[in-house]
mmCIF file of N, CA and C in Angstrom:
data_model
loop_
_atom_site.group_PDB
_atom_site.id
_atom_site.type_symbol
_atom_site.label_atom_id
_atom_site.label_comp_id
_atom_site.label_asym_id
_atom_site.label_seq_id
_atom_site.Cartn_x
_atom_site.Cartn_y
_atom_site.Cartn_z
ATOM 1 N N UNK A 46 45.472 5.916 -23.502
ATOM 2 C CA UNK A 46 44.994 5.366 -22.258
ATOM 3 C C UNK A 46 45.656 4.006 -22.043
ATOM 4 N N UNK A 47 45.967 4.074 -20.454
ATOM 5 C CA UNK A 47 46.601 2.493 -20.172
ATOM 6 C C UNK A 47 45.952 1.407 -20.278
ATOM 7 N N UNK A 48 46.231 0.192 -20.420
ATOM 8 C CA UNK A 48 45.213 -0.546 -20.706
ATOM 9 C C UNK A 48 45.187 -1.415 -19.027
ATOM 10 N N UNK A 49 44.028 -2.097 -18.435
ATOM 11 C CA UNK A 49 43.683 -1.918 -17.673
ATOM 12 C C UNK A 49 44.430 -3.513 -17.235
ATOM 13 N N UNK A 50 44.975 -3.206 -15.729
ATOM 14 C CA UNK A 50 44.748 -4.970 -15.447
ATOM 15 C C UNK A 50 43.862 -5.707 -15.169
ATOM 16 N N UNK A 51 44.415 -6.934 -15.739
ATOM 17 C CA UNK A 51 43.398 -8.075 -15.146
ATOM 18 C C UNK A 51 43.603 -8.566 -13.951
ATOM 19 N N UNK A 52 41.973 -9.038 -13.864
ATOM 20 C CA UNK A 52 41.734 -9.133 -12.226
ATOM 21 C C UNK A 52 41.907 -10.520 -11.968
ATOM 22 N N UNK A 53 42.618 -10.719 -10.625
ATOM 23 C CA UNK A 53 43.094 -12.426 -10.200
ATOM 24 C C UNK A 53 41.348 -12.975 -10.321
ATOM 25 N N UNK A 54 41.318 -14.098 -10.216
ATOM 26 C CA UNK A 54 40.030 -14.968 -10.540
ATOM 27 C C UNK A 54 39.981 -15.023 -8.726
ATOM 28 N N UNK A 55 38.907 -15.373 -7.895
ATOM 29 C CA UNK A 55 38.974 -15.384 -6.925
ATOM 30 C C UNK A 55 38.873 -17.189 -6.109
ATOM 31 N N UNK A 56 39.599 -16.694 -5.164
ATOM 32 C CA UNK A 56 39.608 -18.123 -4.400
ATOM 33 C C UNK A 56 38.243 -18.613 -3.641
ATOM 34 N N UNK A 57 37.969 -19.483 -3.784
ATOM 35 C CA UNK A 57 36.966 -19.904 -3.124
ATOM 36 C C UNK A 57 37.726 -20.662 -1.283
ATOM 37 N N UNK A 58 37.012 -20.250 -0.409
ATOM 38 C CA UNK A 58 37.174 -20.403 0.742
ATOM 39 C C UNK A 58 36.877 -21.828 1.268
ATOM 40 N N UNK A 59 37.821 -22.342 1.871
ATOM 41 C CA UNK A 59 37.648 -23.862 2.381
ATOM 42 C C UNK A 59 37.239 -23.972 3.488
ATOM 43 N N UNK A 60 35.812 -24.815 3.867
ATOM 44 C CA UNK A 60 36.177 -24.973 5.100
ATOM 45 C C UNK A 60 36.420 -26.179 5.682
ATOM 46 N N UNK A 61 37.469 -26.473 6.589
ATOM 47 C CA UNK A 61 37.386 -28.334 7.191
ATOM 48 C C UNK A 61 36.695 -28.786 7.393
ATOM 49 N N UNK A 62 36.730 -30.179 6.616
ATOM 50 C CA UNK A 62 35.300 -30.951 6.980
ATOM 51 C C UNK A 62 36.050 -32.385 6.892
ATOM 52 N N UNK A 63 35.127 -33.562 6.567
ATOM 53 C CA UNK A 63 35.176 -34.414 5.980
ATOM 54 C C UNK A 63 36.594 -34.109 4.943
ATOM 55 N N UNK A 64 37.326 -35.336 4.804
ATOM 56 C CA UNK A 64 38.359 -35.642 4.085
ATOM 57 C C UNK A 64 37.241 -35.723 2.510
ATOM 58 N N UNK A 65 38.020 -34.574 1.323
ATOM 59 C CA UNK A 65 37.622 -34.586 -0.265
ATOM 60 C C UNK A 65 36.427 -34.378 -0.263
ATOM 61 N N UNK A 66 36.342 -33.345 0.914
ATOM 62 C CA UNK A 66 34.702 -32.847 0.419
ATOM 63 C C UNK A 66 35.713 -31.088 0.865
ATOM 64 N N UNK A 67 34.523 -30.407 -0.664
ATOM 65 C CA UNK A 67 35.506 -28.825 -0.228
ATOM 66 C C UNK A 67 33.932 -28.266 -0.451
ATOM 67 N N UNK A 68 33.492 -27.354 0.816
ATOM 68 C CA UNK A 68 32.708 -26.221 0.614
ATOM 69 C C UNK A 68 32.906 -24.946 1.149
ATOM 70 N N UNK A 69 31.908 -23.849 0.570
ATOM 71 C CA UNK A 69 32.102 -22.466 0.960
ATOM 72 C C UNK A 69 31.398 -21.973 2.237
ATOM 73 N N UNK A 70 32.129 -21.261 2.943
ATOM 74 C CA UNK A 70 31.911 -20.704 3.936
ATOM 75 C C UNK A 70 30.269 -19.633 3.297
ATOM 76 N N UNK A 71 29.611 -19.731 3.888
ATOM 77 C CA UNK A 71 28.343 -19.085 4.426
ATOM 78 C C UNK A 71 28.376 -18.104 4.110
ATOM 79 N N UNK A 72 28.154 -16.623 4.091
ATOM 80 C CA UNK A 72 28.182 -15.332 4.129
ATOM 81 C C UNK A 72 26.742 -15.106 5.020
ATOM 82 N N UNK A 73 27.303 -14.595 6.336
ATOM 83 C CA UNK A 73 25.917 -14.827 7.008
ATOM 84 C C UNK A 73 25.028 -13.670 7.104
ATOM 85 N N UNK A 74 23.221 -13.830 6.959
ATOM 86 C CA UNK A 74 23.252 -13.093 6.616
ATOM 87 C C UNK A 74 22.574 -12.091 7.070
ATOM 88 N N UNK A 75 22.724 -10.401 6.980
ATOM 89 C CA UNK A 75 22.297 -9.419 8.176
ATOM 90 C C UNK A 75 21.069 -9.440 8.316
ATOM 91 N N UNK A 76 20.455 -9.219 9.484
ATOM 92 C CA UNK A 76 19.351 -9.348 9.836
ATOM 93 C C UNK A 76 19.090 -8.182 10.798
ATOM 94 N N UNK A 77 18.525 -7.258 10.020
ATOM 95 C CA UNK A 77 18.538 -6.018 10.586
ATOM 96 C C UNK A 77 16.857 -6.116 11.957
ATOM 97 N N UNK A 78 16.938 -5.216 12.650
ATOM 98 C CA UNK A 78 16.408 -5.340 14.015
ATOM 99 C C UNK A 78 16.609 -3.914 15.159
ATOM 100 N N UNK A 79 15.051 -3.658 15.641
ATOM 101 C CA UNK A 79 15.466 -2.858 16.779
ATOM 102 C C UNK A 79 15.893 -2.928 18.025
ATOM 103 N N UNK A 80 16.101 -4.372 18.302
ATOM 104 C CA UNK A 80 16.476 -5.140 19.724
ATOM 105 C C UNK A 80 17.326 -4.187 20.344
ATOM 106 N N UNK A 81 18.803 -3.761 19.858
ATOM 107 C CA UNK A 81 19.344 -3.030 20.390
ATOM 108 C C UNK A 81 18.952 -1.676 21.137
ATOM 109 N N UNK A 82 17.824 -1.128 20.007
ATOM 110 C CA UNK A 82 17.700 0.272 20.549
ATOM 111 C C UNK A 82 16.288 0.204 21.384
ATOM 112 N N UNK A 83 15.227 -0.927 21.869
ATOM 113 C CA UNK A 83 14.425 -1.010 22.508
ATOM 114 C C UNK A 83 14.906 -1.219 23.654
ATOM 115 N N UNK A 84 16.145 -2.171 23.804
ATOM 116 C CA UNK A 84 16.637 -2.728 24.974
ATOM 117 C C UNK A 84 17.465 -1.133 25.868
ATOM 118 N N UNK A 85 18.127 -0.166 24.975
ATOM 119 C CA UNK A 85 18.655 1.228 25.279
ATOM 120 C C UNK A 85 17.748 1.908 26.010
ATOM 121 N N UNK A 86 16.452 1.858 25.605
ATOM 122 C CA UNK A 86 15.263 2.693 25.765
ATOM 123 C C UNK A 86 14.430 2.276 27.051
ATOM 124 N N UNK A 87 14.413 0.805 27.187
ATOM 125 C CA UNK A 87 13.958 -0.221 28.443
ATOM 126 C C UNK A 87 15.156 0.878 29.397
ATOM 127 N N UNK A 88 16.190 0.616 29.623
ATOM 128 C CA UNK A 88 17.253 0.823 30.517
ATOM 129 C C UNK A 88 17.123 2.344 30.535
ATOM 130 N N UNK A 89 16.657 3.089 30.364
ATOM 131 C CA UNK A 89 16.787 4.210 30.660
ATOM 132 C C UNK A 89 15.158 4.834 31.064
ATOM 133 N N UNK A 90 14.486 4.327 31.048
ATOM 134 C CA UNK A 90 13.077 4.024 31.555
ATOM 135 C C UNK A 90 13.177 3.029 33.019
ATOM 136 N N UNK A 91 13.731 2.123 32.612
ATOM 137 C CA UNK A 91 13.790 1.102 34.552
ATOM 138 C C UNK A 91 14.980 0.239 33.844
ATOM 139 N N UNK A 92 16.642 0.792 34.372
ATOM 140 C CA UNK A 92 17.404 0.242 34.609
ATOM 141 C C UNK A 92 17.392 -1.294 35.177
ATOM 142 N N UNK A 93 16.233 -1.779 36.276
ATOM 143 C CA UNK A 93 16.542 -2.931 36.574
ATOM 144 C C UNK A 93 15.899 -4.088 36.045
ATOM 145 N N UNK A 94 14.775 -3.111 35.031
ATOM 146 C CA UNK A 94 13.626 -4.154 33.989
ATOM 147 C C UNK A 94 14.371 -4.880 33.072
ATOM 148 N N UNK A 95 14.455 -6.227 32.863
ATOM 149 C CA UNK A 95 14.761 -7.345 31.745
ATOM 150 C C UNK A 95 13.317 -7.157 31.162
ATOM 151 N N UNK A 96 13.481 -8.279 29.476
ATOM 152 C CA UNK A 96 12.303 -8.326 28.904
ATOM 153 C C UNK A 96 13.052 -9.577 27.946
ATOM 154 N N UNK A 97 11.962 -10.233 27.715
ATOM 155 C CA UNK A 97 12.474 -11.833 27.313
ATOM 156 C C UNK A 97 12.784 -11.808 25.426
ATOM 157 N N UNK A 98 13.228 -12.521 25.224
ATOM 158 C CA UNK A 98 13.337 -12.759 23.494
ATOM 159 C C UNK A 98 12.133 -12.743 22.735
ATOM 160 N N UNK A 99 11.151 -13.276 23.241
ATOM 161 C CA UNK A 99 10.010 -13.308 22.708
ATOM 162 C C UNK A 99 8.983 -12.095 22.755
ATOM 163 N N UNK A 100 9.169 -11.245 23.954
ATOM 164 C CA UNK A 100 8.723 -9.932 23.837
ATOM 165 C C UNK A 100 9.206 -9.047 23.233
ATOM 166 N N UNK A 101 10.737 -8.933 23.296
ATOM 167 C CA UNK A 101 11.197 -8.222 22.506
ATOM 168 C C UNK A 101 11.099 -8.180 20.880
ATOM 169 N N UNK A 102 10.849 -9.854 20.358
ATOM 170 C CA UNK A 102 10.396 -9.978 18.800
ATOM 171 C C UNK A 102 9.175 -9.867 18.477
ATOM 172 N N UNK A 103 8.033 -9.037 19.851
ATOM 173 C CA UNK A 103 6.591 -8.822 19.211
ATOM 174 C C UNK A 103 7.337 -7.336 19.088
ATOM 175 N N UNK A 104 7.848 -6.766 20.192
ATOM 176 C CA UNK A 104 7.772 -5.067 20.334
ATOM 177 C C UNK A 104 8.482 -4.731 18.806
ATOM 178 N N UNK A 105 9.716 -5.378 18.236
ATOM 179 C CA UNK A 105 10.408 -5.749 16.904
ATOM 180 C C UNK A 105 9.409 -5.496 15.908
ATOM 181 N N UNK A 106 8.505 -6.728 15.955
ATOM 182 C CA UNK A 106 7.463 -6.833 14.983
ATOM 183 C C UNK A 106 6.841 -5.812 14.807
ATOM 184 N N UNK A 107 5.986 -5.052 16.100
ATOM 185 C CA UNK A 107 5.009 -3.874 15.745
ATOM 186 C C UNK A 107 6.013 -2.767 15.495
ATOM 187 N N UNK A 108 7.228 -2.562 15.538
ATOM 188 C CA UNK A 108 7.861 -1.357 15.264
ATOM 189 C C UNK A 108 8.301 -1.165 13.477
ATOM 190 N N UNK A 109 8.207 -2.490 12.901
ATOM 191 C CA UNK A 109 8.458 -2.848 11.687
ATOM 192 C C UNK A 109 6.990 -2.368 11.062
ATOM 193 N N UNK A 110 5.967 -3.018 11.859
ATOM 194 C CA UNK A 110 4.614 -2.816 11.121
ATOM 195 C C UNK A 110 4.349 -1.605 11.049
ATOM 196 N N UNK A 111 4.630 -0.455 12.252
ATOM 197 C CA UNK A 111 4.418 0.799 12.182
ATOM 198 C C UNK A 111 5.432 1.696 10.912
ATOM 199 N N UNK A 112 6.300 1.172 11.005
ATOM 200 C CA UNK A 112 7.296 1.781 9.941
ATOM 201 C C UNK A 112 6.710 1.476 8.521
ATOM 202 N N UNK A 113 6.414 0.080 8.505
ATOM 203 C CA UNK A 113 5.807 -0.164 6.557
ATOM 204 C C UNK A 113 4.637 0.879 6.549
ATOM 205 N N UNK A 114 3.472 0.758 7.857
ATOM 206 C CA UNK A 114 2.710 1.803 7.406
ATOM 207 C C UNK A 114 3.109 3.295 7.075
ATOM 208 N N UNK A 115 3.678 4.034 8.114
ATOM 209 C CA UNK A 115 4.222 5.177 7.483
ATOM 210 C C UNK A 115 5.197 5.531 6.026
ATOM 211 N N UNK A 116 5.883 4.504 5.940
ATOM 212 C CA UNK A 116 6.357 4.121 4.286
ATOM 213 C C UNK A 116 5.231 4.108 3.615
ATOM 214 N N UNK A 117 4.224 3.446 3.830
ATOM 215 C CA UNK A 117 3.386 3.296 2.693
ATOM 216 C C UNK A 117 2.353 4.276 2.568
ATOM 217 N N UNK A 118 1.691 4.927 3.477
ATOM 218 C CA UNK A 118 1.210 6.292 3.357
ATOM 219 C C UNK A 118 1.890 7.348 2.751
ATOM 220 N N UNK A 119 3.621 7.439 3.312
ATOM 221 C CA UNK A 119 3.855 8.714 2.623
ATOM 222 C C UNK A 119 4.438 8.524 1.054
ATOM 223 N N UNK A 120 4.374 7.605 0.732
ATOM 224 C CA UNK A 120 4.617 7.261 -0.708
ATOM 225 C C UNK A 120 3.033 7.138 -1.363
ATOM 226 N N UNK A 121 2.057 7.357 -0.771
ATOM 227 C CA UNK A 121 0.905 7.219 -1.392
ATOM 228 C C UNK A 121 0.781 9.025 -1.476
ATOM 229 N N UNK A 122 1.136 9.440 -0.202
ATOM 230 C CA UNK A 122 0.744 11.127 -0.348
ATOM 231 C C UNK A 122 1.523 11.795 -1.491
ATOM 232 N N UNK A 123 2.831 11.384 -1.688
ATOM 233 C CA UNK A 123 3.972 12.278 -2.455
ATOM 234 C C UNK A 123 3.361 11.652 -3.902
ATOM 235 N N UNK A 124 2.787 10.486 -4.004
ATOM 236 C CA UNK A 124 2.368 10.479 -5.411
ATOM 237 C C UNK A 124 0.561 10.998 -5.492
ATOM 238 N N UNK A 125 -0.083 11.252 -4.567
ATOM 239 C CA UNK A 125 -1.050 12.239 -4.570
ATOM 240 C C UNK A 125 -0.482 13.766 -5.201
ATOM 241 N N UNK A 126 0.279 14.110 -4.471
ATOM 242 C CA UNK A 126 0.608 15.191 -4.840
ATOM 243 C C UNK A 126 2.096 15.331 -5.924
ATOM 244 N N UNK A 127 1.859 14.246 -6.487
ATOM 245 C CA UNK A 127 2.749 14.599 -7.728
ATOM 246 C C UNK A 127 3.994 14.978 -7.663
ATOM 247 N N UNK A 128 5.218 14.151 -6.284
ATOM 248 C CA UNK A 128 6.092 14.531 -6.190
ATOM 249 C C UNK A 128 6.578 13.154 -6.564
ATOM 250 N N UNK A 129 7.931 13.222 -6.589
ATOM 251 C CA UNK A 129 9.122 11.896 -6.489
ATOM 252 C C UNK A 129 10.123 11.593 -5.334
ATOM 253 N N UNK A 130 9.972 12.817 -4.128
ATOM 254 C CA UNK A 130 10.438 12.451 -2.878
ATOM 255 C C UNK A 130 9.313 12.479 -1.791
ATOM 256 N N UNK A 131 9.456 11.951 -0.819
ATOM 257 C CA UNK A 131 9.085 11.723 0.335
ATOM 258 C C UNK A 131 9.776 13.111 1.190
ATOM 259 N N UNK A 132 8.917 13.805 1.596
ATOM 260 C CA UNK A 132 9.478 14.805 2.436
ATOM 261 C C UNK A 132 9.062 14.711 3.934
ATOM 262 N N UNK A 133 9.342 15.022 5.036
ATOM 263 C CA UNK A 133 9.453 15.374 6.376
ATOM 264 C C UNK A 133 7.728 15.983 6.405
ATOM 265 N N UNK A 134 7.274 16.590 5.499
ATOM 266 C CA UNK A 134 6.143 16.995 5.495
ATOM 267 C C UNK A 134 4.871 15.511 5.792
ATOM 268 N N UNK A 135 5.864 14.797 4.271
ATOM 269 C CA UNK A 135 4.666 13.498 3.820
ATOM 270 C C UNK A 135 4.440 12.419 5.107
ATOM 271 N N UNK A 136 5.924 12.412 5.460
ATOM 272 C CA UNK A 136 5.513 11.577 6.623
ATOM 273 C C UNK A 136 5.118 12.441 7.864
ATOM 274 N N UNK A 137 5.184 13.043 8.124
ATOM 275 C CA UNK A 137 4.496 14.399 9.624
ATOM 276 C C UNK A 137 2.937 13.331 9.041
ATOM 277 N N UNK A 138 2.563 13.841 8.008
ATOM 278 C CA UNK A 138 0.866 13.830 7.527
ATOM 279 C C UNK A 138 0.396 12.315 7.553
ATOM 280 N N UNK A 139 1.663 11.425 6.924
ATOM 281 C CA UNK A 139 1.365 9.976 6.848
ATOM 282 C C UNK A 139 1.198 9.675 8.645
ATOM 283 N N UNK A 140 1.380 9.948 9.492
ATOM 284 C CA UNK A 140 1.736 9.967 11.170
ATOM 285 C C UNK A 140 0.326 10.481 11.795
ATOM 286 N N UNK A 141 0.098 11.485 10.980
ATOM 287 C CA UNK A 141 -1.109 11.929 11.719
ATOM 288 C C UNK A 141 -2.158 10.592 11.033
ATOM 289 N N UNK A 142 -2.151 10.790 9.892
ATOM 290 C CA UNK A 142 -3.317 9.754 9.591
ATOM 291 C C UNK A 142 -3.248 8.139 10.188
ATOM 292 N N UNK A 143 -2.094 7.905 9.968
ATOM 293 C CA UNK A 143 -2.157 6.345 10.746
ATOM 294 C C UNK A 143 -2.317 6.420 12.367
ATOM 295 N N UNK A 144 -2.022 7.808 13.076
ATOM 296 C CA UNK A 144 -2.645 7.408 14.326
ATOM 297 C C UNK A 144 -4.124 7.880 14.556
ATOM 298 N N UNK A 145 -4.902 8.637 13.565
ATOM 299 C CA UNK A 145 -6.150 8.976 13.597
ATOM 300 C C UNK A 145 -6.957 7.482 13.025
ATOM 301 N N UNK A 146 -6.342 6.971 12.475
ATOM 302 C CA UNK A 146 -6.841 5.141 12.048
ATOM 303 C C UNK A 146 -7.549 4.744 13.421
ATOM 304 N N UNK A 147 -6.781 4.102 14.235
ATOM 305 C CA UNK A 147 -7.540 3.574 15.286
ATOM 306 C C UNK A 147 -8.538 4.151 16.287
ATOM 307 N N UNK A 148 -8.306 5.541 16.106
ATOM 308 C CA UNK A 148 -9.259 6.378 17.028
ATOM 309 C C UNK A 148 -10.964 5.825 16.352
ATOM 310 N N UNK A 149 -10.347 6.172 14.816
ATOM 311 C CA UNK A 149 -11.783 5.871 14.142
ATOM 312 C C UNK A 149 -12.662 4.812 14.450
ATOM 313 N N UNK A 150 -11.463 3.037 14.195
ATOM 314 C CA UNK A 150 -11.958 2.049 14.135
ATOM 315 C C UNK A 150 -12.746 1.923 16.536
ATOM 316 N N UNK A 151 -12.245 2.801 17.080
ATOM 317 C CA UNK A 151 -12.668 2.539 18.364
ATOM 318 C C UNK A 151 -13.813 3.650 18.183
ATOM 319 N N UNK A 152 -13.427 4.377 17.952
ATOM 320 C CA UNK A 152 -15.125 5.562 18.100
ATOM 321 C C UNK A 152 -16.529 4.596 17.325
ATOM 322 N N UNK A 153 -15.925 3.631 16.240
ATOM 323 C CA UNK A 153 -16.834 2.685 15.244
ATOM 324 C C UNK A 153 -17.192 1.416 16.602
ATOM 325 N N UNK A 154 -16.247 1.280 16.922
ATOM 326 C CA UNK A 154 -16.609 0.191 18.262
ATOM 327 C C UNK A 154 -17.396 0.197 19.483
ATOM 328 N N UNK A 155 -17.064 1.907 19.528
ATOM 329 C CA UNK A 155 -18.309 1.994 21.011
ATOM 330 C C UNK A 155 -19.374 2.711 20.430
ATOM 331 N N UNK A 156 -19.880 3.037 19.329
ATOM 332 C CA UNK A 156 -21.277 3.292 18.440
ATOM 333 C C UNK A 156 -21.506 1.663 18.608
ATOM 334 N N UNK A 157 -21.246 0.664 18.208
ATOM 335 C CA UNK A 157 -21.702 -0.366 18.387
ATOM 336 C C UNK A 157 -22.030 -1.202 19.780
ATOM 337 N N UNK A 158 -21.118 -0.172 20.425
ATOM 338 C CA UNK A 158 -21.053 -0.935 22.048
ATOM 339 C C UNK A 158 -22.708 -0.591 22.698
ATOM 340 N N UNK A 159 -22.984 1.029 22.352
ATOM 341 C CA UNK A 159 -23.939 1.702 23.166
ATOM 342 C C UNK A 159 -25.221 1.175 21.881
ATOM 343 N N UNK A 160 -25.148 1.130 20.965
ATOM 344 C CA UNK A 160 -26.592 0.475 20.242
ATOM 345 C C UNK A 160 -26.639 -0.795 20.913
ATOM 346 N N UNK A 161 -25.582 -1.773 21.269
ATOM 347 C CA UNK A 161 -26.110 -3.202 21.876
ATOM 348 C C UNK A 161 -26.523 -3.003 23.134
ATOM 349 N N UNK A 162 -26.044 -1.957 23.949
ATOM 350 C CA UNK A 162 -26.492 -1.674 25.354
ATOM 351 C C UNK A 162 -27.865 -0.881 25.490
ATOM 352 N N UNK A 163 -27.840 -0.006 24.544
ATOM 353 C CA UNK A 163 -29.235 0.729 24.234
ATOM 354 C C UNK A 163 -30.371 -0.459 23.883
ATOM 355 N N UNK A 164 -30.173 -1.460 23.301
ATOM 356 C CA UNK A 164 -31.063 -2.529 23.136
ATOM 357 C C UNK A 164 -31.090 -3.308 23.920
ATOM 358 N N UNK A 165 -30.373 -3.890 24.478
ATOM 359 C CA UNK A 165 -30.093 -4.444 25.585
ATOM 360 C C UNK A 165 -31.098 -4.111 26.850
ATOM 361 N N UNK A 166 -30.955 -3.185 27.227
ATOM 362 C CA UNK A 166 -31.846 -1.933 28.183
ATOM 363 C C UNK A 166 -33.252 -1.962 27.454
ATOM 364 N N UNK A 167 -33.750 -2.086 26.411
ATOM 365 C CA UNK A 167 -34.967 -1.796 25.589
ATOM 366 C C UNK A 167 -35.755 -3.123 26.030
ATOM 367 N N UNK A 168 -34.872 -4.224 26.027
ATOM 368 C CA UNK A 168 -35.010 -5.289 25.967
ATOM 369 C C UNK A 168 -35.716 -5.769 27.340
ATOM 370 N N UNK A 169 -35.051 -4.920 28.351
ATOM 371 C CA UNK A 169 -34.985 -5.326 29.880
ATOM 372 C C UNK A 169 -36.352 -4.842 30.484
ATOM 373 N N UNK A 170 -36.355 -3.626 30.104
ATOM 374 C CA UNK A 170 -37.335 -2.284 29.825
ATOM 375 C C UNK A 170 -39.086 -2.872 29.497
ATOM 376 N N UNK A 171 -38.914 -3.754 28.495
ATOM 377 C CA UNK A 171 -40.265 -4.636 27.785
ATOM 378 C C UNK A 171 -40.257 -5.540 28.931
ATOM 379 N N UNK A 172 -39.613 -5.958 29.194
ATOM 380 C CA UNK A 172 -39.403 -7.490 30.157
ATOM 381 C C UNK A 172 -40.224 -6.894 31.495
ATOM 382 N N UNK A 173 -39.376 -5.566 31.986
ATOM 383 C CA UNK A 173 -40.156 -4.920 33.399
ATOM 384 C C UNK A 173 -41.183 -4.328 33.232
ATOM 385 N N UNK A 174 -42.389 -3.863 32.082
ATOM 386 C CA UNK A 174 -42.800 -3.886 31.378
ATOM 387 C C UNK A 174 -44.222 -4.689 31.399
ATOM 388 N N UNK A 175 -43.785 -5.771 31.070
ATOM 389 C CA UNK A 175 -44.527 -7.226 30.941
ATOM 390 C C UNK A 175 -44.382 -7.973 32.276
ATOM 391 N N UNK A 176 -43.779 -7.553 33.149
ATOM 392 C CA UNK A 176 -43.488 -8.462 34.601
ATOM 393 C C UNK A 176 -44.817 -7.549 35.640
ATOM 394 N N UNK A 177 -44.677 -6.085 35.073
ATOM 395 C CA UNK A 177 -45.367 -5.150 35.884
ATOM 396 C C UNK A 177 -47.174 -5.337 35.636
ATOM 397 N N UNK A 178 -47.304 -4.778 34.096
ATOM 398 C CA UNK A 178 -48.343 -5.865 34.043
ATOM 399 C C UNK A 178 -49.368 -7.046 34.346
ATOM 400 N N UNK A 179 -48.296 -7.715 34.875
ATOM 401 C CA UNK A 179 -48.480 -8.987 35.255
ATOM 402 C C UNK A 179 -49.248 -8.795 37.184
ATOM 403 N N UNK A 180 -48.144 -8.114 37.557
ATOM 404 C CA UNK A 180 -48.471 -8.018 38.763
ATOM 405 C C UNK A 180 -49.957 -7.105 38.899
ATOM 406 N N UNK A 181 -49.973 -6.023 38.277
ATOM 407 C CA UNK A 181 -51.035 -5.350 38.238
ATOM 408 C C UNK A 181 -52.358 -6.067 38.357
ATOM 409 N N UNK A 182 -52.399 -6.810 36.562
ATOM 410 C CA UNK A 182 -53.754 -7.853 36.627
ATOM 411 C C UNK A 182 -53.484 -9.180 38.155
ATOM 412 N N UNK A 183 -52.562 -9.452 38.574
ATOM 413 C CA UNK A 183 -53.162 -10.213 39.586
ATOM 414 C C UNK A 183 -53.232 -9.372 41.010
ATOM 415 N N UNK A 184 -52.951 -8.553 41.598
ATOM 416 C CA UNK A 184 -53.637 -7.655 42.352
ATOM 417 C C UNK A 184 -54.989 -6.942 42.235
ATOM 418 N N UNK A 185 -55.236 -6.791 40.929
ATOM 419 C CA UNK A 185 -56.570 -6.436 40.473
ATOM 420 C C UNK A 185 -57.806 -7.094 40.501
ATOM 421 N N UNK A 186 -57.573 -8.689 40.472
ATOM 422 C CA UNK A 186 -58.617 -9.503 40.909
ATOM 423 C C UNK A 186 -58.799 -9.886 41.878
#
């Protein structure tokens, strides 16, 4: 076997600055993002709709948050079920469950809505109640 060459040592990159000062250029760094493909999706929905930097880095944000959740469900299912890949299946199932999430936490919200209104009304109910009462005994004398 040949024996192998050696490798040049590498140059470090200059950039102009200040006279006897030497530093390295940056390597800048990627910053991955759906801007592009929300802004594709805007334009083909209403061609003449803009949407500002700052909306676009919430719509960014929740598309990231929706993605860790489905990552993190279907890596919870495939190790439920004792696999080592993530299949098309795990996430289908991780999808259903994270959008059956909020149905829950709102069906939990208006059980609470109609017990405060159901009391609420109970409340009103005693009041007309006690007002009626009232009128009764002073017509009565």
């Amino acid at each position: 076997m040949a024996p192998k060459a050696e490798k040049k040592p590498k140059v470090e990159k200059r950039v102009p600055g200040k006279e006897g000062e030497t530093s390295k250029k940056k390597a800048k760094k990627s910053n991955e993002t759906y801007k592009i493909y929300i802004f594709k999706v805007l334009k083909q929905i209403d061609p003449d709709m803009g949407i500002s930097s700052k909306s676009m880095s919430i719509i960014n944000s929740i598309i990231n948050d929706i993605f860790e959740k489905l990552a993190g469900e279907s890596a919870k299912l495939a190790r439920y079920n004792k696999k080592p890949t993530i299949t098309s299946r795990e996430i289908q199932t991780a999808d259903a469950l994270t959008q059956a999430e909020p149905q829950v936490v709102d069906l939990k919200t208006r059980l609470e809505q109609q017990e405060a209104e159901t009391c609420e009304a109970d409340s009103k109910l005693k009041l007309g109640l006690e007002k009626s009462e009232k009128l009764r005994a002073g017509f009565s004398t």
